Amino acid sequence: MRSGVLAQKVGMTRLFTAAGEHVPVTVLQLAHCQVVAHRTKEKNGYVALQLGAGARKAQRTTKADRGHFAVAKVEPKRKLAEFRVDDDALIPVGAEITADHFVVGQYVDVTGTSTGKGWAGPMKRWNFGGLGGSHGVSISHRSHGSTGGRQDPGKTFKNQKMAGHLGVERVTTLNLKVMQTDVERGLILVEGAVPGVKGGWITVRDAVKKKLPDSVPKPGRFKLAETASAAPAAPAAAAPTGAEPTAPAAPAAKEGA
């Protein structure tokens, strides 16, 4: 079982196939999704990866969280999430997961927070049919009607479908197909709609009810922070050695001037 990713919902657009058919897709963007910590059986009782995404100002981060990010040597993150993984699927701390972690054609499960719609009646919230248009019904055509019996059972049962707050719930959409990825811009395009508003945080992971393609990278596709910083460090270290013969001459010229 591989790790998932944290992404932000950008919006919806469409792609055109070779046959000219258009496919509606949702654009998800990886906002520097990095591994912040490991969860191990010895210390925590389970194996998981803690990922962080998004930028957060240091002055808006608690002292405890600043220390947590400092141990991982990553910038403060706006959003954190954990993903259960296998023992051999751990990704190094500080590594940034890229968009090609998922391959085109595979299916993913997407989880987000649904759009809040405020207080809603039973017809909008539960798809009730409403009351009749005649036979003594007036004013209350969109009401839910009776909610319980009289003496038997003498109460309204819990979880009765009635009017109430709609939305702002954790929703998981299964088996969305990955249509395209863009590594440079960190974009993942999945077929269909994704729960949540634009800018909302979304978790994406391999589909549970679909077979994982053999072409997916294991334990995942990522880039290490050390390799990115080590590349320019080598020439910088070699430059002083090559400039040693001319280094004393420069101060002498300044002093003479």
XYZ file of C-alpha atoms in Angstrom:
257
model
C 0.000 0.000 0.000
C 1.522 3.274 -1.163
C 1.183 6.743 0.277
C -1.343 9.234 -0.998
C -0.848 12.966 -1.533
C -2.272 16.264 -0.311
C -3.510 18.582 -3.047
C -5.617 21.689 -3.567
C -8.641 21.792 -5.826
C -8.039 24.337 -8.606
C -11.280 23.877 -10.535
C -12.791 21.972 -13.434
C -12.056 21.939 -17.147
C -12.214 19.377 -19.945
C -9.909 17.321 -22.116
C -10.482 16.130 -25.662
C -9.767 12.560 -26.701
C -8.390 11.456 -30.045
C -11.958 10.715 -31.151
C -13.016 14.294 -30.420
C -15.005 13.464 -27.292
C -14.602 15.798 -24.337
C -13.983 14.453 -20.832
C -14.757 16.671 -17.790
C -11.810 16.700 -15.377
C -10.941 18.276 -12.041
C -7.530 19.920 -11.697
C -5.664 19.168 -8.462
C -2.402 20.917 -7.616
C 0.351 19.632 -5.332
C 1.503 22.540 -3.144
C 4.995 21.292 -2.185
C 3.699 18.073 -0.639
C 6.538 16.897 1.614
C 7.046 14.085 4.096
C 7.122 15.588 7.588
C 7.365 12.509 9.837
C 7.216 8.727 10.023
C 4.901 6.622 12.151
C 6.406 3.250 13.064
C 5.146 0.158 14.845
C 7.829 0.391 17.507
C 6.946 3.934 18.521
C 3.340 4.486 17.389
C 1.922 1.016 16.871
C 1.261 1.481 13.143
C 3.140 2.416 9.967
C 2.219 5.666 8.225
C 3.589 8.795 6.608
C 2.727 12.284 7.781
C 2.592 14.680 4.832
C 2.438 18.450 4.844
C 1.433 20.817 2.061
C 0.953 24.521 1.539
C 2.926 27.445 2.951
C 2.298 28.865 6.398
C 3.909 31.908 7.987
C 6.215 31.128 10.886
C 4.617 33.786 13.102
C 1.245 32.098 12.598
C 2.621 28.696 13.632
C 2.694 27.544 17.239
C 6.034 26.980 18.925
C 5.396 23.240 19.168
C 4.618 22.997 15.453
C 7.699 25.039 14.566
C 9.817 22.560 16.459
C 8.070 19.668 14.738
C 8.843 21.100 11.304
C 12.391 21.987 12.347
C 13.124 18.343 13.165
C 12.058 17.385 9.641
C 13.972 20.361 8.169
C 10.961 21.563 6.186
C 9.156 24.878 6.043
C 5.971 25.245 8.157
C 3.054 23.619 6.378
C -0.538 24.766 6.221
C -2.121 21.303 6.084
C -1.077 17.949 7.551
C -2.417 14.461 6.843
C -1.396 10.875 7.531
C -1.443 7.957 5.105
C -1.138 4.333 6.203
C 1.531 2.519 4.165
C 3.335 -0.801 4.101
C 6.659 -1.270 5.840
C 8.530 -1.126 2.523
C 6.660 1.953 1.254
C 8.184 4.562 3.556
C 9.479 7.695 1.815
C 12.385 9.641 3.408
C 11.532 12.607 5.617
C 11.835 15.894 3.736
C 11.212 14.342 0.314
C 8.722 16.134 -1.939
C 6.206 13.926 -3.741
C 5.718 14.871 -7.401
C 2.689 14.641 -9.673
C 3.969 11.548 -11.504
C 3.438 9.611 -8.276
C 0.246 8.587 -10.091
C 0.245 7.261 -13.660
C -2.233 8.049 -16.405
C -5.024 5.514 -16.536
C -4.968 4.390 -12.921
C -7.894 4.897 -10.547
C -7.746 6.907 -7.341
C -9.989 7.607 -4.350
C -10.445 11.289 -3.551
C -11.517 12.662 -0.170
C -12.537 16.231 0.587
C -14.946 18.414 2.547
C -18.217 19.007 0.734
C -19.469 22.492 -0.056
C -21.499 24.069 2.742
C -25.067 25.006 1.754
C -26.383 26.224 5.087
C -29.805 25.259 6.398
C -31.748 23.226 3.846
C -35.213 21.719 3.750
C -35.952 17.997 3.364
C -36.520 18.203 -0.394
C -33.074 19.690 -1.050
C -31.293 17.800 1.715
C -32.831 14.331 1.349
C -34.599 14.498 -2.028
C -38.082 14.217 -0.499
C -41.022 14.443 -2.865
C -42.916 17.008 -0.788
C -46.623 17.042 0.064
C -49.508 17.072 -2.367
C -50.813 20.074 -4.243
C -54.389 19.600 -3.054
C -56.518 17.630 -0.559
C -56.192 20.185 2.195
C -52.442 20.885 1.897
C -51.670 24.588 2.011
C -48.459 26.561 2.527
C -46.456 23.486 3.644
C -45.987 21.801 0.265
C -42.204 21.437 0.762
C -42.337 20.247 4.377
C -41.374 16.741 5.504
C -44.699 15.980 7.172
C -45.005 13.741 10.209
C -41.809 12.720 12.039
C -43.217 10.116 14.449
C -46.283 8.229 15.700
C -48.610 9.124 18.557
C -48.779 6.789 21.550
C -46.825 4.101 19.685
C -43.850 4.672 19.483
C -44.530 8.033 21.144
C -41.285 9.645 20.053
C -39.173 10.663 17.052
C -36.329 8.236 16.416
C -32.741 9.371 16.132
C -31.313 10.066 12.662
C -34.752 10.900 11.333
C -34.409 12.642 7.988
C -35.506 16.234 8.474
C -34.471 19.742 7.581
C -31.058 20.802 8.846
C -27.522 21.841 8.016
C -26.359 20.617 4.608
C -22.767 20.169 3.504
C -19.368 20.621 5.231
C -18.966 16.865 5.591
C -16.120 14.505 4.793
C -16.932 12.926 1.431
C -14.957 10.255 -0.438
C -15.439 9.708 -4.168
C -14.228 6.318 -5.365
C -12.633 5.173 -8.615
C -11.785 8.430 -10.382
C -9.529 7.911 -13.384
C -6.273 9.863 -13.714
C -6.393 11.462 -17.151
C -3.213 13.542 -17.183
C -0.321 14.725 -14.981
C 1.981 17.742 -15.200
C 5.157 17.343 -13.143
C 6.522 20.839 -13.733
C 3.384 22.567 -12.478
C 2.446 19.809 -10.042
C -0.984 19.140 -11.564
C -3.087 15.978 -11.468
C -6.188 15.854 -13.686
C -8.808 13.307 -12.633
C -11.988 12.448 -14.485
C -15.236 13.737 -13.016
C -16.107 15.926 -10.068
C -14.301 16.122 -6.744
C -15.994 17.106 -3.459
C -15.207 20.516 -2.040
C -14.845 24.135 -3.080
C -12.116 25.737 -5.159
C -8.994 26.034 -3.055
C -10.119 23.262 -0.710
C -7.714 20.589 0.472
C -8.071 17.153 -1.090
C -6.406 13.834 -0.275
C -5.711 11.514 -3.203
C -4.612 7.900 -2.911
C -4.667 4.651 -4.890
C -8.143 3.208 -5.379
C -9.041 0.484 -2.906
C -11.506 -1.328 -5.191
C -9.378 -1.268 -8.355
C -6.225 -3.151 -9.239
C -3.065 -1.087 -9.098
C -1.259 -0.951 -12.474
C 2.185 -2.504 -12.679
C 3.654 0.734 -14.032
C 3.141 2.775 -10.853
C 6.386 3.723 -9.083
C 7.011 2.061 -5.733
C 7.223 3.302 -3.032
C 6.440 6.437 -5.037
C 7.824 9.260 -7.165
C 9.569 11.965 -5.182
C 12.614 14.212 -5.109
C 14.945 14.599 -2.167
C 15.713 18.003 -0.735
C 19.361 17.022 -0.155
C 19.995 16.279 -3.835
C 18.593 19.628 -4.905
C 20.844 21.533 -2.493
C 23.893 19.354 -3.112
C 23.989 20.045 -6.857
C 25.119 23.711 -6.629
C 27.204 23.004 -3.505
C 29.890 21.027 -5.377
C 30.998 23.855 -7.708
C 30.869 26.315 -4.820
C 33.276 24.158 -2.821
C 35.626 23.785 -5.790
C 35.684 27.490 -6.615
C 37.820 28.611 -3.624
C 40.447 25.945 -4.352
C 40.789 27.105 -7.935
C 40.896 30.762 -6.866
C 43.558 30.340 -4.187
C 46.462 31.708 -6.316
C 44.554 34.890 -7.209
C 42.835 35.381 -3.846
C 45.809 37.133 -2.087
C 46.340 39.483 -5.028
C 42.875 41.016 -4.800
C 43.209 42.356 -1.235
C 46.723 43.605 -2.007
C 45.403 45.614 -4.939
C 42.686 47.130 -2.759
C 45.204 48.074 -0.093
C 47.536 49.606 -2.612
C 44.728 51.623 -4.148
